[in-house]
Amino acid sequence: MLLGLSWAILAGSMVSLQNVFNSKVNEHVNPWSTTTLVLGLGFLASFLSGFAFEGMELFQLHNMKPWYWFSGLVGIGVVICVTQGVKLLGPTFSISIVMAAQLVFALAWDSTGLLGLEKVPLTFKQLASILIIIAGMIIFKIGGKRKTAS
Amino acid sequence: MKGIFFSFFGGAFLTLQGVANSQISRDLSTWQVATITQFTGFIIAGLILIMMCKGDSLELKKVKPLYLSGGTFAAVIIFSNISAYKQIGVTFSVSALLLAQLSLSFIIDSKGWFGVTKQKMQLPQFIGLVLMMAGIILLAV
């Protein structure tokens, strides 16, 4: 479990760094230029890492199913929804909702086993944990005006 | 209301993305998943960019080169994310990921790293982090 947890923490830290970097890019160009650049570089980095670790095996797509090609489009949906949300509500409120929705859907997925995921029955403890986490996020995000340090 | 709708579905898509990636990774290697999904996303984002006729790529020269490299992190993010989903499930992974994300953003904000506006740590942020940690520990035990 600790290994899985470490992966999640590494991913979360990188997401945070990436958000800072991407918003710096976004200050100068429109969201689609940023998205194209970010996904293009992500593709390149993944391709090179894959080639370094797997060599020619990277090109063997034996079990490829057609819908796999389209799963990348979900990322486009993320960009459209999040940029619109932030534009309409401002980053603080919008990102709080994004994060809460992420958790609610995670719980829904685990408990329904949709898309062939291993079904994890919903327990009261899980629901309570998620509510505590969401409460924490909301307090973190909207609780108290954070003053700018001089 | 429209903003809430967009934000809500943004979150739903983020979780869907993680789930789809980990499902695909049963048939393909993790690196293949990361490469393919971002390739499709890159092509479509590029097409949208061209259709919008808002070519401002020259403006990219104004951005510090370091910040342009953010996209490359996705290789690590997708790889770690898939590994986490497989090992500890969706709910636990997303919770831990969000906690790490908020904690590091918080450190960056309070230290003013990467030229972000420095923000003071205040009680609500502290309480928020403690609550999130408590929730994650409760999930784990």
mmCIF file of C-alpha atoms in Angstrom:
data_model
loop_
_atom_site.group_PDB
_atom_site.id
_atom_site.type_symbol
_atom_site.label_atom_id
_atom_site.label_comp_id
_atom_site.label_asym_id
_atom_site.label_seq_id
_atom_site.Cartn_x
_atom_site.Cartn_y
_atom_site.Cartn_z
ATOM 1 C CA MET A 1 0.000 0.000 0.000
ATOM 2 C CA LEU A 2 2.865 2.363 0.817
ATOM 3 C CA LEU A 3 4.232 2.002 -2.700
ATOM 4 C CA GLY A 4 0.866 2.895 -4.236
ATOM 5 C CA LEU A 5 0.577 5.831 -1.878
ATOM 6 C CA SER A 6 4.047 7.045 -2.886
ATOM 7 C CA TRP A 7 3.043 6.964 -6.560
ATOM 8 C CA ALA A 8 -0.038 9.041 -5.798
ATOM 9 C CA ILE A 9 2.006 11.574 -3.800
ATOM 10 C CA LEU A 10 4.595 11.832 -6.574
ATOM 11 C CA ALA A 11 1.830 12.390 -9.143
ATOM 12 C CA GLY A 12 0.146 15.029 -6.982
ATOM 13 C CA SER A 13 3.395 16.934 -6.448
ATOM 14 C CA MET A 14 4.127 16.925 -10.164
ATOM 15 C CA VAL A 15 0.582 18.114 -10.942
ATOM 16 C CA SER A 16 1.104 21.030 -8.582
ATOM 17 C CA LEU A 17 4.410 21.983 -10.232
ATOM 18 C CA GLN A 18 2.920 21.565 -13.678
ATOM 19 C CA ASN A 19 0.000 23.843 -12.782
ATOM 20 C CA VAL A 20 2.392 26.605 -11.733
ATOM 21 C CA PHE A 21 4.473 26.246 -14.900
ATOM 22 C CA ASN A 22 1.454 26.021 -17.199
ATOM 23 C CA SER A 23 -0.187 29.076 -15.702
ATOM 24 C CA LYS A 24 3.032 31.000 -16.404
ATOM 25 C CA VAL A 25 2.736 29.959 -20.054
ATOM 26 C CA ASN A 26 -0.967 30.854 -20.022
ATOM 27 C CA GLU A 27 -0.138 34.427 -19.012
ATOM 28 C CA HIS A 28 1.321 34.990 -22.469
ATOM 29 C CA VAL A 29 -0.696 32.813 -24.866
ATOM 30 C CA ASN A 30 -4.296 31.536 -25.168
ATOM 31 C CA PRO A 31 -5.381 28.297 -23.423
ATOM 32 C CA TRP A 32 -5.279 26.253 -26.641
ATOM 33 C CA SER A 33 -1.685 27.197 -27.380
ATOM 34 C CA THR A 34 -0.820 26.157 -23.832
ATOM 35 C CA THR A 35 -2.780 22.899 -24.116
ATOM 36 C CA THR A 36 -1.207 22.011 -27.458
ATOM 37 C CA LEU A 37 2.276 22.704 -26.115
ATOM 38 C CA VAL A 38 1.668 20.784 -22.870
ATOM 39 C CA LEU A 39 0.175 17.716 -24.571
ATOM 40 C CA GLY A 40 2.805 17.793 -27.324
ATOM 41 C CA LEU A 41 5.657 17.816 -24.824
ATOM 42 C CA GLY A 42 3.894 15.203 -22.679
ATOM 43 C CA PHE A 43 3.611 12.980 -25.741
ATOM 44 C CA LEU A 44 7.272 13.506 -26.617
ATOM 45 C CA ALA A 45 8.482 12.838 -23.059
ATOM 46 C CA SER A 46 6.341 9.699 -22.746
ATOM 47 C CA PHE A 47 7.460 8.447 -26.144
ATOM 48 C CA LEU A 48 11.147 8.949 -25.332
ATOM 49 C CA SER A 49 10.828 7.400 -21.855
ATOM 50 C CA GLY A 50 8.890 4.486 -23.308
ATOM 51 C CA PHE A 51 11.497 3.968 -25.991
ATOM 52 C CA ALA A 52 14.310 4.153 -23.409
ATOM 53 C CA PHE A 53 12.646 1.599 -21.111
ATOM 54 C CA GLU A 54 10.983 -0.721 -23.613
ATOM 55 C CA GLY A 55 12.847 -0.234 -26.893
ATOM 56 C CA MET A 56 11.032 -1.576 -29.975
ATOM 57 C CA GLU A 57 8.353 -3.161 -27.798
ATOM 58 C CA LEU A 58 6.848 0.307 -27.490
ATOM 59 C CA PHE A 59 5.567 -0.063 -31.074
ATOM 60 C CA GLN A 60 3.860 -3.434 -30.533
ATOM 61 C CA LEU A 61 0.223 -2.682 -29.979
ATOM 62 C CA HIS A 62 -1.180 -6.237 -29.963
ATOM 63 C CA ASN A 63 -4.167 -5.677 -27.721
ATOM 64 C CA MET A 64 -5.022 -2.231 -28.999
ATOM 65 C CA LYS A 65 -8.747 -1.520 -29.104
ATOM 66 C CA PRO A 66 -10.092 1.329 -31.259
ATOM 67 C CA TRP A 67 -11.492 3.345 -28.331
ATOM 68 C CA TYR A 68 -8.035 3.574 -26.804
ATOM 69 C CA TRP A 69 -7.125 6.125 -29.458
ATOM 70 C CA PHE A 70 -9.976 8.338 -28.329
ATOM 71 C CA SER A 71 -9.391 8.241 -24.591
ATOM 72 C CA GLY A 72 -6.979 11.148 -25.014
ATOM 73 C CA LEU A 73 -9.981 13.293 -25.934
ATOM 74 C CA VAL A 74 -11.125 13.186 -22.322
ATOM 75 C CA GLY A 75 -8.137 15.434 -21.649
ATOM 76 C CA ILE A 76 -9.588 17.980 -24.089
ATOM 77 C CA GLY A 77 -12.859 17.852 -22.136
ATOM 78 C CA VAL A 78 -10.890 18.564 -18.967
ATOM 79 C CA VAL A 79 -9.252 21.645 -20.497
ATOM 80 C CA ILE A 80 -12.523 23.055 -21.877
ATOM 81 C CA CYS A 81 -14.454 22.531 -18.633
ATOM 82 C CA VAL A 82 -11.745 23.724 -16.261
ATOM 83 C CA THR A 83 -10.799 26.846 -18.239
ATOM 84 C CA GLN A 84 -14.485 27.798 -18.598
ATOM 85 C CA GLY A 85 -15.106 27.100 -14.911
ATOM 86 C CA VAL A 86 -12.152 29.209 -13.817
ATOM 87 C CA LYS A 87 -13.179 31.999 -16.178
ATOM 88 C CA LEU A 88 -16.745 32.092 -14.807
ATOM 89 C CA LEU A 89 -16.080 31.491 -11.113
ATOM 90 C CA GLY A 90 -12.454 32.424 -10.516
ATOM 91 C CA PRO A 91 -9.755 29.866 -9.685
ATOM 92 C CA THR A 92 -10.409 29.382 -5.958
ATOM 93 C CA PHE A 93 -14.077 28.437 -6.119
ATOM 94 C CA SER A 94 -13.792 26.615 -9.437
ATOM 95 C CA ILE A 95 -10.856 24.410 -8.423
ATOM 96 C CA SER A 96 -12.596 23.516 -5.146
ATOM 97 C CA ILE A 97 -15.542 22.170 -7.138
ATOM 98 C CA VAL A 98 -13.222 20.374 -9.572
ATOM 99 C CA MET A 99 -11.445 18.618 -6.696
ATOM 100 C CA ALA A 100 -14.649 17.731 -4.852
ATOM 101 C CA ALA A 101 -16.107 16.304 -8.080
ATOM 102 C CA GLN A 102 -12.914 14.277 -8.622
ATOM 103 C CA LEU A 103 -13.343 12.662 -5.209
ATOM 104 C CA VAL A 104 -17.084 12.055 -5.546
ATOM 105 C CA PHE A 105 -16.605 10.407 -8.936
ATOM 106 C CA ALA A 106 -13.665 8.364 -7.633
ATOM 107 C CA LEU A 107 -15.879 6.979 -4.886
ATOM 108 C CA ALA A 108 -18.716 6.388 -7.359
ATOM 109 C CA TRP A 109 -16.353 4.491 -9.663
ATOM 110 C CA ASP A 110 -14.888 2.320 -6.943
ATOM 111 C CA SER A 111 -18.326 1.433 -5.615
ATOM 112 C CA THR A 112 -20.027 0.730 -8.969
ATOM 113 C CA GLY A 113 -17.066 -0.918 -10.699
ATOM 114 C CA LEU A 114 -18.005 0.906 -13.928
ATOM 115 C CA LEU A 115 -15.807 0.304 -17.003
ATOM 116 C CA GLY A 116 -14.718 -3.045 -15.614
ATOM 117 C CA LEU A 117 -12.998 -1.690 -12.560
ATOM 118 C CA GLU A 118 -12.722 -3.914 -9.510
ATOM 119 C CA LYS A 119 -15.786 -3.188 -7.404
ATOM 120 C CA VAL A 120 -15.082 -1.915 -3.923
ATOM 121 C CA PRO A 121 -18.259 -1.837 -1.806
ATOM 122 C CA LEU A 122 -19.140 1.587 -0.463
ATOM 123 C CA THR A 123 -18.789 1.723 3.311
ATOM 124 C CA PHE A 124 -19.857 4.350 5.794
ATOM 125 C CA LYS A 125 -16.197 4.871 6.700
ATOM 126 C CA GLN A 126 -15.293 5.667 3.079
ATOM 127 C CA LEU A 127 -18.151 8.115 2.712
ATOM 128 C CA ALA A 128 -17.209 9.813 5.996
ATOM 129 C CA SER A 129 -13.534 10.042 4.921
ATOM 130 C CA ILE A 130 -14.436 11.632 1.597
ATOM 131 C CA LEU A 131 -16.725 14.152 3.284
ATOM 132 C CA ILE A 132 -13.946 15.073 5.740
ATOM 133 C CA ILE A 133 -11.481 15.496 2.845
ATOM 134 C CA ILE A 134 -13.934 17.651 0.876
ATOM 135 C CA ALA A 135 -14.619 19.769 3.974
ATOM 136 C CA GLY A 136 -10.860 20.189 4.411
ATOM 137 C CA MET A 137 -10.440 21.234 0.781
ATOM 138 C CA ILE A 138 -13.224 23.780 0.976
ATOM 139 C CA ILE A 139 -11.827 25.290 4.172
ATOM 140 C CA PHE A 140 -8.356 25.330 2.587
ATOM 141 C CA LYS A 141 -9.549 26.966 -0.609
ATOM 142 C CA ILE A 142 -12.156 29.451 0.514
ATOM 143 C CA GLY A 143 -11.592 29.809 4.239
ATOM 144 C CA GLY A 144 -10.214 33.229 5.130
ATOM 145 C CA LYS A 145 -8.675 35.729 2.754
ATOM 146 C CA ARG A 146 -4.995 34.929 2.418
ATOM 147 C CA LYS A 147 -3.047 38.102 2.735
ATOM 148 C CA THR A 148 -0.117 38.756 0.472
ATOM 149 C CA ALA A 149 3.096 38.825 2.455
ATOM 150 C CA SER A 150 5.115 41.918 1.873
ATOM 151 C CA MET B 1 -24.530 28.042 -12.335
ATOM 152 C CA LYS B 2 -22.846 27.470 -15.685
ATOM 153 C CA GLY B 3 -19.462 27.829 -13.986
ATOM 154 C CA ILE B 4 -20.377 25.225 -11.380
ATOM 155 C CA PHE B 5 -21.523 22.888 -14.152
ATOM 156 C CA PHE B 6 -18.242 23.250 -16.061
ATOM 157 C CA SER B 7 -16.102 22.852 -12.930
ATOM 158 C CA PHE B 8 -18.060 19.790 -11.832
ATOM 159 C CA PHE B 9 -17.622 18.061 -15.178
ATOM 160 C CA GLY B 10 -13.976 19.083 -15.291
ATOM 161 C CA GLY B 11 -13.508 17.053 -12.105
ATOM 162 C CA ALA B 12 -15.571 14.172 -13.451
ATOM 163 C CA PHE B 13 -13.461 14.070 -16.636
ATOM 164 C CA LEU B 14 -10.245 14.103 -14.590
ATOM 165 C CA THR B 15 -11.320 11.000 -12.696
ATOM 166 C CA LEU B 16 -12.619 9.384 -15.903
ATOM 167 C CA GLN B 17 -9.232 10.021 -17.516
ATOM 168 C CA GLY B 18 -7.426 8.208 -14.710
ATOM 169 C CA VAL B 19 -9.854 5.287 -14.787
ATOM 170 C CA ALA B 20 -9.646 4.972 -18.600
ATOM 171 C CA ASN B 21 -5.842 5.064 -18.473
ATOM 172 C CA SER B 22 -5.626 2.338 -15.862
ATOM 173 C CA GLN B 23 -8.121 0.178 -17.797
ATOM 174 C CA ILE B 24 -6.161 0.583 -21.032
ATOM 175 C CA SER B 25 -2.977 -0.294 -19.189
ATOM 176 C CA ARG B 26 -4.285 -3.850 -18.743
ATOM 177 C CA ASP B 27 -3.815 -4.331 -22.486
ATOM 178 C CA LEU B 28 -0.935 -1.961 -23.177
ATOM 179 C CA SER B 29 2.172 -0.973 -21.266
ATOM 180 C CA THR B 30 1.974 2.150 -19.112
ATOM 181 C CA TRP B 31 4.326 4.024 -21.452
ATOM 182 C CA GLN B 32 2.229 3.070 -24.456
ATOM 183 C CA VAL B 33 -0.873 4.435 -22.698
ATOM 184 C CA ALA B 34 0.853 7.728 -21.858
ATOM 185 C CA THR B 35 2.178 8.090 -25.415
ATOM 186 C CA ILE B 36 -1.070 7.249 -27.236
ATOM 187 C CA THR B 37 -3.476 9.285 -25.100
ATOM 188 C CA GLN B 38 -1.345 12.396 -25.276
ATOM 189 C CA PHE B 39 -0.736 11.969 -28.981
ATOM 190 C CA THR B 40 -4.494 12.070 -29.685
ATOM 191 C CA GLY B 41 -4.969 14.961 -27.274
ATOM 192 C CA PHE B 42 -2.108 16.877 -28.863
ATOM 193 C CA ILE B 43 -3.487 16.457 -32.405
ATOM 194 C CA ILE B 44 -7.015 17.569 -31.422
ATOM 195 C CA ALA B 45 -5.802 20.521 -29.329
ATOM 196 C CA GLY B 46 -3.584 21.541 -32.259
ATOM 197 C CA LEU B 47 -6.534 21.359 -34.683
ATOM 198 C CA ILE B 48 -8.704 23.463 -32.362
ATOM 199 C CA LEU B 49 -5.865 25.974 -32.111
ATOM 200 C CA ILE B 50 -5.591 26.198 -35.901
ATOM 201 C CA MET B 51 -9.383 26.538 -36.320
ATOM 202 C CA MET B 52 -9.454 29.367 -33.824
ATOM 203 C CA CYS B 53 -6.826 31.143 -35.915
ATOM 204 C CA LYS B 54 -5.233 32.456 -32.784
ATOM 205 C CA GLY B 55 -1.648 31.733 -33.662
ATOM 206 C CA ASP B 56 0.260 33.438 -30.926
ATOM 207 C CA SER B 57 3.076 30.938 -30.683
ATOM 208 C CA LEU B 58 5.611 33.713 -31.183
ATOM 209 C CA GLU B 59 4.498 35.018 -27.804
ATOM 210 C CA LEU B 60 5.931 31.827 -26.322
ATOM 211 C CA LYS B 61 9.352 33.417 -26.627
ATOM 212 C CA LYS B 62 8.373 35.719 -23.795
ATOM 213 C CA VAL B 63 7.945 32.764 -21.435
ATOM 214 C CA LYS B 64 10.943 31.577 -19.448
ATOM 215 C CA PRO B 65 12.175 28.328 -21.046
ATOM 216 C CA LEU B 66 11.888 26.486 -17.706
ATOM 217 C CA TYR B 67 8.130 27.097 -17.581
ATOM 218 C CA LEU B 68 7.652 25.800 -21.114
ATOM 219 C CA SER B 69 8.892 22.408 -19.933
ATOM 220 C CA GLY B 70 5.874 21.764 -17.679
ATOM 221 C CA GLY B 71 4.312 19.452 -20.259
ATOM 222 C CA THR B 72 7.100 16.907 -19.895
ATOM 223 C CA PHE B 73 6.002 16.238 -16.293
ATOM 224 C CA ALA B 74 2.949 14.497 -17.695
ATOM 225 C CA ALA B 75 5.073 11.436 -18.455
ATOM 226 C CA VAL B 76 5.810 11.024 -14.741
ATOM 227 C CA ILE B 77 2.272 12.029 -13.712
ATOM 228 C CA ILE B 78 0.512 9.502 -15.951
ATOM 229 C CA PHE B 79 2.946 6.730 -15.077
ATOM 230 C CA SER B 80 2.599 7.318 -11.315
ATOM 231 C CA ASN B 81 -1.136 7.783 -11.556
ATOM 232 C CA ILE B 82 -1.700 4.467 -13.330
ATOM 233 C CA SER B 83 0.584 2.675 -10.864
ATOM 234 C CA ALA B 84 -1.298 4.182 -7.913
ATOM 235 C CA TYR B 85 -4.783 3.356 -9.290
ATOM 236 C CA LYS B 86 -3.711 -0.245 -9.818
ATOM 237 C CA GLN B 87 -2.221 -0.641 -6.371
ATOM 238 C CA ILE B 88 -4.531 1.249 -4.048
ATOM 239 C CA GLY B 89 -7.754 1.913 -6.004
ATOM 240 C CA VAL B 90 -9.335 5.092 -7.351
ATOM 241 C CA THR B 91 -10.659 6.739 -4.186
ATOM 242 C CA PHE B 92 -7.477 6.395 -2.173
ATOM 243 C CA SER B 93 -5.270 7.444 -5.104
ATOM 244 C CA VAL B 94 -7.294 10.563 -5.895
ATOM 245 C CA SER B 95 -7.393 11.559 -2.201
ATOM 246 C CA ALA B 96 -3.639 11.198 -1.701
ATOM 247 C CA LEU B 97 -2.924 12.913 -5.018
ATOM 248 C CA LEU B 98 -5.067 15.919 -4.106
ATOM 249 C CA LEU B 99 -3.483 16.198 -0.659
ATOM 250 C CA ALA B 100 0.024 16.153 -2.151
ATOM 251 C CA GLN B 101 -1.034 18.649 -4.813
ATOM 252 C CA LEU B 102 -2.527 21.113 -2.320
ATOM 253 C CA SER B 103 0.386 20.719 0.114
ATOM 254 C CA LEU B 104 3.026 21.462 -2.483
ATOM 255 C CA SER B 105 1.024 24.370 -3.964
ATOM 256 C CA PHE B 106 0.780 25.672 -0.440
ATOM 257 C CA ILE B 107 4.558 25.495 0.083
ATOM 258 C CA ILE B 108 5.168 27.141 -3.304
ATOM 259 C CA ASP B 109 2.687 29.917 -2.442
ATOM 260 C CA SER B 110 4.092 30.575 1.009
ATOM 261 C CA LYS B 111 7.704 30.562 -0.178
ATOM 262 C CA GLY B 112 6.923 32.495 -3.343
ATOM 263 C CA TRP B 113 8.878 30.014 -5.482
ATOM 264 C CA PHE B 114 8.882 30.332 -9.297
ATOM 265 C CA GLY B 115 7.918 33.975 -9.023
ATOM 266 C CA VAL B 116 4.379 33.313 -7.749
ATOM 267 C CA THR B 117 2.860 35.948 -5.460
ATOM 268 C CA LYS B 118 3.893 35.130 -1.923
ATOM 269 C CA GLN B 119 0.959 34.254 0.325
ATOM 270 C CA LYS B 120 0.959 33.931 4.090
ATOM 271 C CA MET B 121 -0.056 30.682 5.771
ATOM 272 C CA GLN B 122 -3.246 31.210 7.701
ATOM 273 C CA LEU B 123 -5.297 29.153 10.109
ATOM 274 C CA PRO B 124 -7.997 28.029 7.598
ATOM 275 C CA GLN B 125 -5.362 26.570 5.266
ATOM 276 C CA PHE B 126 -3.734 24.764 8.170
ATOM 277 C CA ILE B 127 -7.064 23.345 9.407
ATOM 278 C CA GLY B 128 -7.922 22.343 5.838
ATOM 279 C CA LEU B 129 -4.709 20.357 5.391
ATOM 280 C CA VAL B 130 -5.122 18.644 8.780
ATOM 281 C CA LEU B 131 -8.708 17.645 7.896
ATOM 282 C CA MET B 132 -7.615 16.262 4.525
ATOM 283 C CA MET B 133 -4.849 14.257 6.163
ATOM 284 C CA ALA B 134 -7.298 12.932 8.766
ATOM 285 C CA GLY B 135 -9.677 11.858 5.991
ATOM 286 C CA ILE B 136 -6.916 10.047 4.116
ATOM 287 C CA ILE B 137 -5.729 8.255 7.265
ATOM 288 C CA LEU B 138 -9.337 7.211 7.927
ATOM 289 C CA LEU B 139 -9.541 5.863 4.362
ATOM 290 C CA ALA B 140 -6.327 3.916 4.827
ATOM 291 C CA VAL B 141 -6.980 2.210 8.172
#
